[in-house]
PDB file of C-alpha atoms and ligand atoms in Angstrom:
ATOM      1  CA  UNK T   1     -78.899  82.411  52.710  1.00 69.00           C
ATOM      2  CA  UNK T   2     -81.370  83.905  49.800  1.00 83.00           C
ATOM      3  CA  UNK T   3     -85.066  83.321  50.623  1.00 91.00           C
ATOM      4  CA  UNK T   4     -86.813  81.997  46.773  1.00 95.00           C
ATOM      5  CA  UNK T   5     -90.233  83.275  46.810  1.00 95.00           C
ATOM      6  CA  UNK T   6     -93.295  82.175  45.331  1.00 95.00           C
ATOM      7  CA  UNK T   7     -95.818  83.534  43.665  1.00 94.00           C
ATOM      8  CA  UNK T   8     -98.181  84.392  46.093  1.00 93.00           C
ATOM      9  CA  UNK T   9     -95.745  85.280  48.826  1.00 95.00           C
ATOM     10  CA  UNK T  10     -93.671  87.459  45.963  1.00 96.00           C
ATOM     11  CA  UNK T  11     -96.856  89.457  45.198  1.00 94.00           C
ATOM     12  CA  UNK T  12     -97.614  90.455  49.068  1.00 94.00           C
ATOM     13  CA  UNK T  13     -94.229  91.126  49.590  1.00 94.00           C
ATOM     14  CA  UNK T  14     -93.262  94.713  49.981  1.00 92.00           C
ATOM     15  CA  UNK T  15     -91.389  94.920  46.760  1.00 94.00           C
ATOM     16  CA  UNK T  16     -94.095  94.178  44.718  1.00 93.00           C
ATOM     17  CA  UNK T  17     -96.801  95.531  46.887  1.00 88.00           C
ATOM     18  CA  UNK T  18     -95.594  98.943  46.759  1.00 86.00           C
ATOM     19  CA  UNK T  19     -98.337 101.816  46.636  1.00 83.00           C
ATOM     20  CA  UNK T  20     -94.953 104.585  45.885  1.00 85.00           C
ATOM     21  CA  UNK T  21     -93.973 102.674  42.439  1.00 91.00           C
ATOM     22  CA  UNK T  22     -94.321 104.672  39.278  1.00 93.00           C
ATOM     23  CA  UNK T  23     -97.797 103.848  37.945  1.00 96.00           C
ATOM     24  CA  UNK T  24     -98.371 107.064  36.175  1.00 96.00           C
ATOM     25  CA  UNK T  25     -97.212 106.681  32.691  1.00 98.00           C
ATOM     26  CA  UNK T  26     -98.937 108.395  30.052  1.00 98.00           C
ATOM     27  CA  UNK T  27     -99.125 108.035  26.840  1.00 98.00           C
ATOM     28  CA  UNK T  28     -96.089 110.329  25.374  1.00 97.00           C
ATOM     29  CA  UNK T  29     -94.697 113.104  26.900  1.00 96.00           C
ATOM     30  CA  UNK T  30     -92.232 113.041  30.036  1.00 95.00           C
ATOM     31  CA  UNK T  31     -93.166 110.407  32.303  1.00 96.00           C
ATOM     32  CA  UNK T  32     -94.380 108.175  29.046  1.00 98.00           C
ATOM     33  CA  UNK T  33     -94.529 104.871  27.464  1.00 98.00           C
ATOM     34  CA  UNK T  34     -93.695 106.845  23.897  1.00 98.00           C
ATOM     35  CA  UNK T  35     -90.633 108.028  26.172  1.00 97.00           C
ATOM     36  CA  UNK T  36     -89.839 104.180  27.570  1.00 97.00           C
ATOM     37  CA  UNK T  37     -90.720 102.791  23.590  1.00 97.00           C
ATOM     38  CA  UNK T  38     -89.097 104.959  21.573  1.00 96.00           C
ATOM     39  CA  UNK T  39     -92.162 105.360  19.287  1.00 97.00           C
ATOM     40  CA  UNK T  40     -96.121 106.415  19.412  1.00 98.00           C
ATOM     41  CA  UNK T  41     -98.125 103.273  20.538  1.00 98.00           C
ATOM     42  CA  UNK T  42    -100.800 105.719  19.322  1.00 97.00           C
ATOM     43  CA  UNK T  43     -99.260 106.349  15.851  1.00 97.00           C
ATOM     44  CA  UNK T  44     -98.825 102.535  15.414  1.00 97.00           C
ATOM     45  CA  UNK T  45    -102.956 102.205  16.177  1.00 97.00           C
ATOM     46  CA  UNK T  46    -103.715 104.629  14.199  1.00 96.00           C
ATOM     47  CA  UNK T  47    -101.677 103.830  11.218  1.00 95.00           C
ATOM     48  CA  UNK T  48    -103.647  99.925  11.613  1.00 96.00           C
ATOM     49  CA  UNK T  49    -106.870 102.022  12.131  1.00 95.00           C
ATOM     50  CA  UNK T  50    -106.289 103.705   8.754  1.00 94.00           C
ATOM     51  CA  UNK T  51    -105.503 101.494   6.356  1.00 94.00           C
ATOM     52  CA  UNK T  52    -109.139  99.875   7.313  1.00 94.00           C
ATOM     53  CA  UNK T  53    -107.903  97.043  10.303  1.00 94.00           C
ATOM     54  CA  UNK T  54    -108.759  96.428  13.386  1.00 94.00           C
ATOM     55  CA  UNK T  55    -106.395  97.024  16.199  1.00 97.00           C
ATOM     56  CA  UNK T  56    -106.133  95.632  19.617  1.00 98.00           C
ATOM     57  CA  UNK T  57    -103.725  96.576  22.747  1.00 98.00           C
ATOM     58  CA  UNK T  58    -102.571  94.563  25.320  1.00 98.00           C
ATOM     59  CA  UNK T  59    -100.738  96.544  28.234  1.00 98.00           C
ATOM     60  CA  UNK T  60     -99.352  94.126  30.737  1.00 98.00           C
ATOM     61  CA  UNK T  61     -98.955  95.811  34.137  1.00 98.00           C
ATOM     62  CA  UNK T  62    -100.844  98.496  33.184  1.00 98.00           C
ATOM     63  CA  UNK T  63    -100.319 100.116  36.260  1.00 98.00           C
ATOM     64  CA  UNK T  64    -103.158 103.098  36.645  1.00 98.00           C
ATOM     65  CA  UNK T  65    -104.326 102.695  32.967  1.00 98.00           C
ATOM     66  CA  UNK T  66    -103.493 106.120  32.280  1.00 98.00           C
ATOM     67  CA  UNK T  67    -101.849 105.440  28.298  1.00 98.00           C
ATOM     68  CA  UNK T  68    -104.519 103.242  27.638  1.00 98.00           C
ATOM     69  CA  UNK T  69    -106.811 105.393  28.798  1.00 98.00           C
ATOM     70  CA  UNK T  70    -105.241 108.826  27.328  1.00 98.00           C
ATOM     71  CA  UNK T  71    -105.328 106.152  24.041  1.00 98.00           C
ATOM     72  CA  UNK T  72    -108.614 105.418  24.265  1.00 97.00           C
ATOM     73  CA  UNK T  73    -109.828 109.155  24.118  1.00 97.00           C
ATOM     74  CA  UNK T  74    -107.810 109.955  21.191  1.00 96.00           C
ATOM     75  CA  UNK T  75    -108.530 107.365  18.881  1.00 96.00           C
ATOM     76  CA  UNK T  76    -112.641 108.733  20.076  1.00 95.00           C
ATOM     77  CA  UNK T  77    -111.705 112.044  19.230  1.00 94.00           C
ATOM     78  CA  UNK T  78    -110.459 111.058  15.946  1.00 93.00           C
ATOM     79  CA  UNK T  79    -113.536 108.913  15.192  1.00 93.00           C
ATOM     80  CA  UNK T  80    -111.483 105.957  14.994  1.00 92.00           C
ATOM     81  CA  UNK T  81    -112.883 103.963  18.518  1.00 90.00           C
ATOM     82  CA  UNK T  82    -114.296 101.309  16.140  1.00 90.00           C
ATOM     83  CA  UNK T  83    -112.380  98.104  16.033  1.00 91.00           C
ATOM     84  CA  UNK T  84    -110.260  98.710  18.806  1.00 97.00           C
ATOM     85  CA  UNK T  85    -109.534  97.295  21.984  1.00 98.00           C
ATOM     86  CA  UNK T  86    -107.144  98.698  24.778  1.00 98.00           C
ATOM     87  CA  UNK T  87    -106.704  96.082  27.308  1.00 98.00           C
ATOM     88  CA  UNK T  88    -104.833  96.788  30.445  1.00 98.00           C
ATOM     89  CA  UNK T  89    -103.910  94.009  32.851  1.00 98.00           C
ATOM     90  CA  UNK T  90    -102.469  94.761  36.244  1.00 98.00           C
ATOM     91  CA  UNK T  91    -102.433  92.813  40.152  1.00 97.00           C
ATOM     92  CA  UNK T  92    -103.166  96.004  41.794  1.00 95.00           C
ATOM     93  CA  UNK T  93    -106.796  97.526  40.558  1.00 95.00           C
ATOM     94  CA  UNK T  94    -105.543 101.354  41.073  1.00 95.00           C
ATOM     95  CA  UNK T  95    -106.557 103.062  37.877  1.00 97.00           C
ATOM     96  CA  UNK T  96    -107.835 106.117  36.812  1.00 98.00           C
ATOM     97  CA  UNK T  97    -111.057 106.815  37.165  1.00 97.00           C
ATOM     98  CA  UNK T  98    -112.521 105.715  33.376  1.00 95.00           C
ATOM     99  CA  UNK T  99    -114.620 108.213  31.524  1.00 93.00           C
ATOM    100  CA  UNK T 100    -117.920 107.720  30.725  1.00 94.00           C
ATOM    101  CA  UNK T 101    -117.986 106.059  27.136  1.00 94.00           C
ATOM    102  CA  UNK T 102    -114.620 104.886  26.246  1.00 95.00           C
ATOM    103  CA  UNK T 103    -116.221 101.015  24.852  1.00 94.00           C
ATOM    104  CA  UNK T 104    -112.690  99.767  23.447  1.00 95.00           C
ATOM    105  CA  UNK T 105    -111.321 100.100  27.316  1.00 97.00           C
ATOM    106  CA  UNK T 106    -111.002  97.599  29.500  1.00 97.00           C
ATOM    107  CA  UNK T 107    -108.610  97.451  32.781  1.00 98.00           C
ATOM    108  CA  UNK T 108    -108.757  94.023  34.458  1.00 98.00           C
ATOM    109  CA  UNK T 109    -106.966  93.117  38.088  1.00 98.00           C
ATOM    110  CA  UNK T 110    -105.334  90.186  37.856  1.00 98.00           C
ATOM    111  CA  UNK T 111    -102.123  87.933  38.732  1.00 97.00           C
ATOM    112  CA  UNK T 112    -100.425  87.958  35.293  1.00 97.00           C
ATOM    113  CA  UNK T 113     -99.206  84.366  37.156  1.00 94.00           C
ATOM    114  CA  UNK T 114    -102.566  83.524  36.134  1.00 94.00           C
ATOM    115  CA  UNK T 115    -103.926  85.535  33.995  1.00 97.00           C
ATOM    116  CA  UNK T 116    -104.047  84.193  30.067  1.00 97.00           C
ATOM    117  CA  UNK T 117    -104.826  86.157  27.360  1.00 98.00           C
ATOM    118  CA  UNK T 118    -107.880  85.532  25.553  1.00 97.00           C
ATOM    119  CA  UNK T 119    -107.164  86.711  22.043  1.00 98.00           C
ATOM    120  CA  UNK T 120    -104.304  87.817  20.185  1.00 98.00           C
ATOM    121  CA  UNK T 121    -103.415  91.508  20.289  1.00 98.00           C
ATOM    122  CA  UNK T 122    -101.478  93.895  17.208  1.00 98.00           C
ATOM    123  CA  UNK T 123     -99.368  95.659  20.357  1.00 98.00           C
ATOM    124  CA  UNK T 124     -98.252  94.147  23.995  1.00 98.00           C
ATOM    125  CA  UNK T 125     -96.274  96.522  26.060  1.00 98.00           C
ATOM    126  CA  UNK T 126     -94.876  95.565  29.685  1.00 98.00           C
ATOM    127  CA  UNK T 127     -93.791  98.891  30.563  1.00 98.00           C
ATOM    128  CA  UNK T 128     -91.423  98.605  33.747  1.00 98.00           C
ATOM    129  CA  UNK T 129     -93.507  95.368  34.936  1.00 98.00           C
ATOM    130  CA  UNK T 130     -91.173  92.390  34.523  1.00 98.00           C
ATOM    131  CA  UNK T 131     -88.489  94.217  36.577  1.00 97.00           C
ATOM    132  CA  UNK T 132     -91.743  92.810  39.953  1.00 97.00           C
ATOM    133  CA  UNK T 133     -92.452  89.256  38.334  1.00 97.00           C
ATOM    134  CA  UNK T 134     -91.350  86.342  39.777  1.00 97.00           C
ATOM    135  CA  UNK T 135     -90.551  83.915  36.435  1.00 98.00           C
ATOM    136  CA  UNK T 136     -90.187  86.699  34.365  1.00 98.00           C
ATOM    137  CA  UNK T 137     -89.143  84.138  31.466  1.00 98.00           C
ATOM    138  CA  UNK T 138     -92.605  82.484  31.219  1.00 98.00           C
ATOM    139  CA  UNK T 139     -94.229  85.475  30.947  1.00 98.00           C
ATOM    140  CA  UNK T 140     -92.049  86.592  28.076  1.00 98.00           C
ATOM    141  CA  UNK T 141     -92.971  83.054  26.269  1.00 98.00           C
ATOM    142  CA  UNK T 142     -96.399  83.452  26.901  1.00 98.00           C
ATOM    143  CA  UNK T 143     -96.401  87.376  25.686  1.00 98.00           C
ATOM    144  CA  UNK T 144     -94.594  86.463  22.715  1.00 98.00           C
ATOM    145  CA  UNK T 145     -97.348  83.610  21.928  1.00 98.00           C
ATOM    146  CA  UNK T 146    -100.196  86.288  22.336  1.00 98.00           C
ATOM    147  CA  UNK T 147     -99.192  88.406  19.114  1.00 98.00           C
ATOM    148  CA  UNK T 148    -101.009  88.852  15.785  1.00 97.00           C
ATOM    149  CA  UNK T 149     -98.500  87.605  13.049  1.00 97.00           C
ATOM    150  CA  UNK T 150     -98.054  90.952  12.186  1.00 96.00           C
ATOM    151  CA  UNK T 151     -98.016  92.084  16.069  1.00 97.00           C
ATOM    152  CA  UNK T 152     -95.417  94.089  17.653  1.00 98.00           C
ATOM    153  CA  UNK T 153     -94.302  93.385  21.142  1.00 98.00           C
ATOM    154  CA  UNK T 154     -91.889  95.848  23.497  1.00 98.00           C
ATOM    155  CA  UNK T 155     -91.484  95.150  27.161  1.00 98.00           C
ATOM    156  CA  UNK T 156     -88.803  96.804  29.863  1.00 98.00           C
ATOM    157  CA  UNK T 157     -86.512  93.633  30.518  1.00 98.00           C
ATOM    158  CA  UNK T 158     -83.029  93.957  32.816  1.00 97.00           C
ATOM    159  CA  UNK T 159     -81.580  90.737  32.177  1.00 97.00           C
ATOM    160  CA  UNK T 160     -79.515  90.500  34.426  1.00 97.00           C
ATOM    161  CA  UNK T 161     -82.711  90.169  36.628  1.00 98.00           C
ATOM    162  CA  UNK T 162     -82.043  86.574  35.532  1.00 98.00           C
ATOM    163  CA  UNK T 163     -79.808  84.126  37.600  1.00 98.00           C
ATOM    164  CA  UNK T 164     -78.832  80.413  38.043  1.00 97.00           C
ATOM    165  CA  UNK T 165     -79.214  78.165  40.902  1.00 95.00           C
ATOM    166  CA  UNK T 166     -75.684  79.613  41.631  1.00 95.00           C
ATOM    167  CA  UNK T 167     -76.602  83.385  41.885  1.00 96.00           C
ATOM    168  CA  UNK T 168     -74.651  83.413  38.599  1.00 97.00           C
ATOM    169  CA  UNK T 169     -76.340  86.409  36.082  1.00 97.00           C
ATOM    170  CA  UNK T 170     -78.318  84.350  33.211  1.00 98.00           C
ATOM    171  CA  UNK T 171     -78.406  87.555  31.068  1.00 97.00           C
ATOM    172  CA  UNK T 172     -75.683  86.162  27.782  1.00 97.00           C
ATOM    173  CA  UNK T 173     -77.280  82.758  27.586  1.00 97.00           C
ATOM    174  CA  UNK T 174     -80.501  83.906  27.977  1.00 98.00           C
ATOM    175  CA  UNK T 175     -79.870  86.949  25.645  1.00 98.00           C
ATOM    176  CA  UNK T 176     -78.271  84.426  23.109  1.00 98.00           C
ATOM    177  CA  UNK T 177     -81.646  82.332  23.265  1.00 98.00           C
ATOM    178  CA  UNK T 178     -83.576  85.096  22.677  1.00 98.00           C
ATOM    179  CA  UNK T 179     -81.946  86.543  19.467  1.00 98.00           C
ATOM    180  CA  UNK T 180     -81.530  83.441  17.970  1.00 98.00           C
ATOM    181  CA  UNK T 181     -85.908  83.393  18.275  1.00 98.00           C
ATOM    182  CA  UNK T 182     -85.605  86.971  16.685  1.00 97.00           C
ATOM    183  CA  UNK T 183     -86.117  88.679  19.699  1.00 98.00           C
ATOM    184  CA  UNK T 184     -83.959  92.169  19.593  1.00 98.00           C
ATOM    185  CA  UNK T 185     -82.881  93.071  22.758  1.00 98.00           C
ATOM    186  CA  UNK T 186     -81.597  97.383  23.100  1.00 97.00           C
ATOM    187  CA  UNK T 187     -79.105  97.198  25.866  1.00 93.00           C
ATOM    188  CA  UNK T 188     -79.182 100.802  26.038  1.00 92.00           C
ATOM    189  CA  UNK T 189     -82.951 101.413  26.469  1.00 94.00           C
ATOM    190  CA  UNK T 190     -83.107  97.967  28.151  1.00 96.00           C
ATOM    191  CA  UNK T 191     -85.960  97.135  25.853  1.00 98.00           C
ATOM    192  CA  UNK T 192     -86.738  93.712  24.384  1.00 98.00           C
ATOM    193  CA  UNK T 193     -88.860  93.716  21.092  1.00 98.00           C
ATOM    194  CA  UNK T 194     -90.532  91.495  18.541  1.00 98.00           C
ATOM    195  CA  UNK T 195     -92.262  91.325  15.467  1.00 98.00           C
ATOM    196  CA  UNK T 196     -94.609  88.610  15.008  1.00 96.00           C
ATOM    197  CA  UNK T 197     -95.291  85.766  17.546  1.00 97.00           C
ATOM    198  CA  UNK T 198     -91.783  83.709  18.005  1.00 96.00           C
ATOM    199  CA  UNK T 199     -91.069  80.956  20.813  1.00 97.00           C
ATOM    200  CA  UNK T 200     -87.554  81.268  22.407  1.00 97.00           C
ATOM    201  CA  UNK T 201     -86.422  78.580  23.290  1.00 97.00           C
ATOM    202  CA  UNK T 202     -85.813  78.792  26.785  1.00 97.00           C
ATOM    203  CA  UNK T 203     -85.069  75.623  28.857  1.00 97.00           C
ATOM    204  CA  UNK T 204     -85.018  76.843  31.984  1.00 98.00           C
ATOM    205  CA  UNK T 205     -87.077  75.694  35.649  1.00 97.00           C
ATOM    206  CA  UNK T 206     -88.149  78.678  37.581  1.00 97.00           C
ATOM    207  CA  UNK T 207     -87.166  78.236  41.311  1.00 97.00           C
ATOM    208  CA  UNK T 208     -88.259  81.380  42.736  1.00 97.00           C
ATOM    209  CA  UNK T 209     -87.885  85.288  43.432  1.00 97.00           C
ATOM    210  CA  UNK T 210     -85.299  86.906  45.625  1.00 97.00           C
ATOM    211  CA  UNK T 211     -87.380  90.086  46.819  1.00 96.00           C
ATOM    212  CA  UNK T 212     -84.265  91.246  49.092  1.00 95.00           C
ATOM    213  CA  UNK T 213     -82.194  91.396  45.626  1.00 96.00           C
ATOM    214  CA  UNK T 214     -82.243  95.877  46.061  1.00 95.00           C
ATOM    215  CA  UNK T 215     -82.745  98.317  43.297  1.00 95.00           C
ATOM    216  CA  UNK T 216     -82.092  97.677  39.937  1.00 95.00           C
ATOM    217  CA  UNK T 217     -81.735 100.365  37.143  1.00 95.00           C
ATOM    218  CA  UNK T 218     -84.267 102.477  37.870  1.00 94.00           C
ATOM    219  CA  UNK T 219     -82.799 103.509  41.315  1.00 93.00           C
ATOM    220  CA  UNK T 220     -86.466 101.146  42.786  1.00 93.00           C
ATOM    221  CA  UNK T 221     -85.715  97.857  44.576  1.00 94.00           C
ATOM    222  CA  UNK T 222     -86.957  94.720  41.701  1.00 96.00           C
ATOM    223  CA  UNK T 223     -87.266  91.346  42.496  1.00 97.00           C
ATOM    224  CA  UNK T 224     -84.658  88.583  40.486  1.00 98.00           C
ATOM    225  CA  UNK T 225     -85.718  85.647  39.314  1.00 98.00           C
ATOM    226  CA  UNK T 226     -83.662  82.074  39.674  1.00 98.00           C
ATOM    227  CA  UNK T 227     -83.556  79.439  37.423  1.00 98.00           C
ATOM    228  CA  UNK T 228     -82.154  76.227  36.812  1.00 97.00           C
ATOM    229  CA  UNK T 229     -81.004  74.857  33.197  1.00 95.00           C
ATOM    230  CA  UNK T 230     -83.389  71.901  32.254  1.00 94.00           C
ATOM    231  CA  UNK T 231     -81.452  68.599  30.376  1.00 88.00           C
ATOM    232  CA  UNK T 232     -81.649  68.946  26.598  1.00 77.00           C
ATOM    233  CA  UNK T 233     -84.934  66.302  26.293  1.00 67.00           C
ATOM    234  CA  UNK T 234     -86.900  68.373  29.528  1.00 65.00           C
ATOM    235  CA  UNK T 235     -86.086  71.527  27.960  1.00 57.00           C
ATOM    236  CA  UNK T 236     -87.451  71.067  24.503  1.00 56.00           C
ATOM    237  CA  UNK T 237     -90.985  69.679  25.761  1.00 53.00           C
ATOM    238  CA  UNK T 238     -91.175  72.710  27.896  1.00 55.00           C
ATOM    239  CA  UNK T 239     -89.999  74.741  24.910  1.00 50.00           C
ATOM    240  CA  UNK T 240     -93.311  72.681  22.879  1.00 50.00           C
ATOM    241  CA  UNK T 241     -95.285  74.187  25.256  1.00 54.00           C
ATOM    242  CA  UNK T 242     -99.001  76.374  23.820  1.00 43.00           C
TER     243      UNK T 242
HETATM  244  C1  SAM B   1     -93.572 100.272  37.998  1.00 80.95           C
HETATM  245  S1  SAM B   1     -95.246  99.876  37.752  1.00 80.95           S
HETATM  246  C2  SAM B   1     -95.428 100.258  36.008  1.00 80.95           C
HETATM  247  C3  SAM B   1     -96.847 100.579  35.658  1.00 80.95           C
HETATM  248  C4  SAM B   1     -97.090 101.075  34.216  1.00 80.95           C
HETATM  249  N1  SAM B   1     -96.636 100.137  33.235  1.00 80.95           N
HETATM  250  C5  SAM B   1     -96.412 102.406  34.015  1.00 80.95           C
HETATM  251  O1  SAM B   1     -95.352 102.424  33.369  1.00 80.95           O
HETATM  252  O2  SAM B   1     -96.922 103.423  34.515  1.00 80.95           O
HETATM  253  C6  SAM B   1     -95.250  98.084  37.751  1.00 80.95           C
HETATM  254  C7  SAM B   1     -96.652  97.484  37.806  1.00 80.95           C
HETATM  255  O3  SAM B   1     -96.536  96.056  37.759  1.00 80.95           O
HETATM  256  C8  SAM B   1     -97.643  95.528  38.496  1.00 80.95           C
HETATM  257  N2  SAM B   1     -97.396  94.130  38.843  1.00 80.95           N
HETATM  258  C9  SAM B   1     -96.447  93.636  39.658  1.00 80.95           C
HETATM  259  N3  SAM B   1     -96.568  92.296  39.770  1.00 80.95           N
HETATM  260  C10 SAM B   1     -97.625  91.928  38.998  1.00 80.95           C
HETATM  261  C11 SAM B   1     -98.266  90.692  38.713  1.00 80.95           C
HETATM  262  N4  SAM B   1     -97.828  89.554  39.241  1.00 80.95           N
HETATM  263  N5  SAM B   1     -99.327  90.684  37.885  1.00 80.95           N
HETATM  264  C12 SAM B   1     -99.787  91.847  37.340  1.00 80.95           C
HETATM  265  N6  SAM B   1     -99.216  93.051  37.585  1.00 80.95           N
HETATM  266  C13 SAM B   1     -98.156  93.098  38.400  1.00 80.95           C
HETATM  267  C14 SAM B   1     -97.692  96.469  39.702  1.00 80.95           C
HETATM  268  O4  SAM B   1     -98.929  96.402  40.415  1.00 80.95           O
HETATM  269  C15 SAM B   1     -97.433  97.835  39.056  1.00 80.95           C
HETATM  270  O5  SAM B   1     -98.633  98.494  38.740  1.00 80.95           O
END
């Protein structure tokens, strides 16, 4: 029988609370988010920075801060720290140590259960962070909400992370739903992006985490997440949802 987690019991479980996991992304190089992207968060920034706009980061799961941080000191370097925010959100408050006047910085520890955003951001990453959520599909909804209208969102997303009541994978319907939002979803890099704020429709009741579910893509055990379909009139008031 598969033990369904909850939140709280998901986050101390040793999945999740795992001191080994790969925290140590920079910003481009080998062990990067440029590397997991496929593109320069810095480059998109800067080009914002440029052409005279503000620019604001949102990293969800930051992990030790380090590309937010490494961001941070570039854009001061190039005299272009005005306007900008780089804000880093993860459960576990290991970062790097932050250097002395980096203003537009800001890591926060918190549950991104309950964590809300409090402004709208040009970038959101989730670098390798959904793969240790438990409903993985409300955080997506709520990330996607979170974007400037010209925003750009990329998060790591296995989909087949996703399962029914029935153990059955969710990954087609849900990938379906998803498109049809104008969500694009790179099976290859196992990337979901978006341009813009968009609200999948995604009728679905979250019924817990299965810790014990073993390694995923990346070789490191990851938690999947159950759901249950919601009838047509439940689903679209949860789809309605701010
Ligand atoms: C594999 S690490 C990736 C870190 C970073 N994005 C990187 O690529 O270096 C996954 C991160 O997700 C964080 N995490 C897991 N569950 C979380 C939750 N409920 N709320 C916020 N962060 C969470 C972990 O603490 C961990 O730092």
């Amino acid at each position: 029988v598969r033990e369904l987690l909850a939140h709280e019991a998901l986050e101390r479980s040793s999945v999740v609370a795992n001191s080994a996991m790969n925290r140590e992304r920079g910003l481009s190089g080998v062990n990067s988010y440029a590397k997991e992207l496929g593109f320069e968060p810095l480059e998109l920034l800067r080009s914002r920075l440029e052409a005279g706009r503000p620019a604001a980061w949102l990293d969800l799961c930051c992990g030790r801060g380090r590309a937010l941080i490494q961001a941070a000191q570039a854009l001061d370097r190039g005299g272009l720290a005005d306007r900008v925010l780089l804000h880093g959100v993860d459960l576990v408050p290991m970062f790097d140590p932050v250097p002395a006047g980096l203003p537009s910085l800001r890591l926060e520890a918190a549950s991104l259960f309950v964590w809300s955003a409090p402004q709208r951001y040009d970038l959101i990453t989730c670098i390798h962070g959904l793969h240790y959520l438990g409903d993985k599909l409300e955080l997506l909804r709520r990330a996607l909400s979170w974007l400037e209208p010209d925003g750009c969102f990329a998060a790591s997303f296995d989909l087949r992370s996703l399962r029914g009541a029935d153990g059955a994978s969710l990954d087609r319907e849900v990938g379906r739903r998803l498109r049809a939002a104008g969500v694009r979803i790179d099976t290859r890099r196992r990337l979901v992006t978006a341009d813009g704020p968009c609200a999948p429709e995604l009728p679905y009741r979250y019924l817990g985490a299965d810790a014990a579910a073993g390694p995923n893509y990346t070789g490191q055990a990851a938690v999947d997440s159950y759901y249950e379909l919601l009838p047509v009139s439940m689903g679209s008031s949860i789809a309605n949802r701010s």
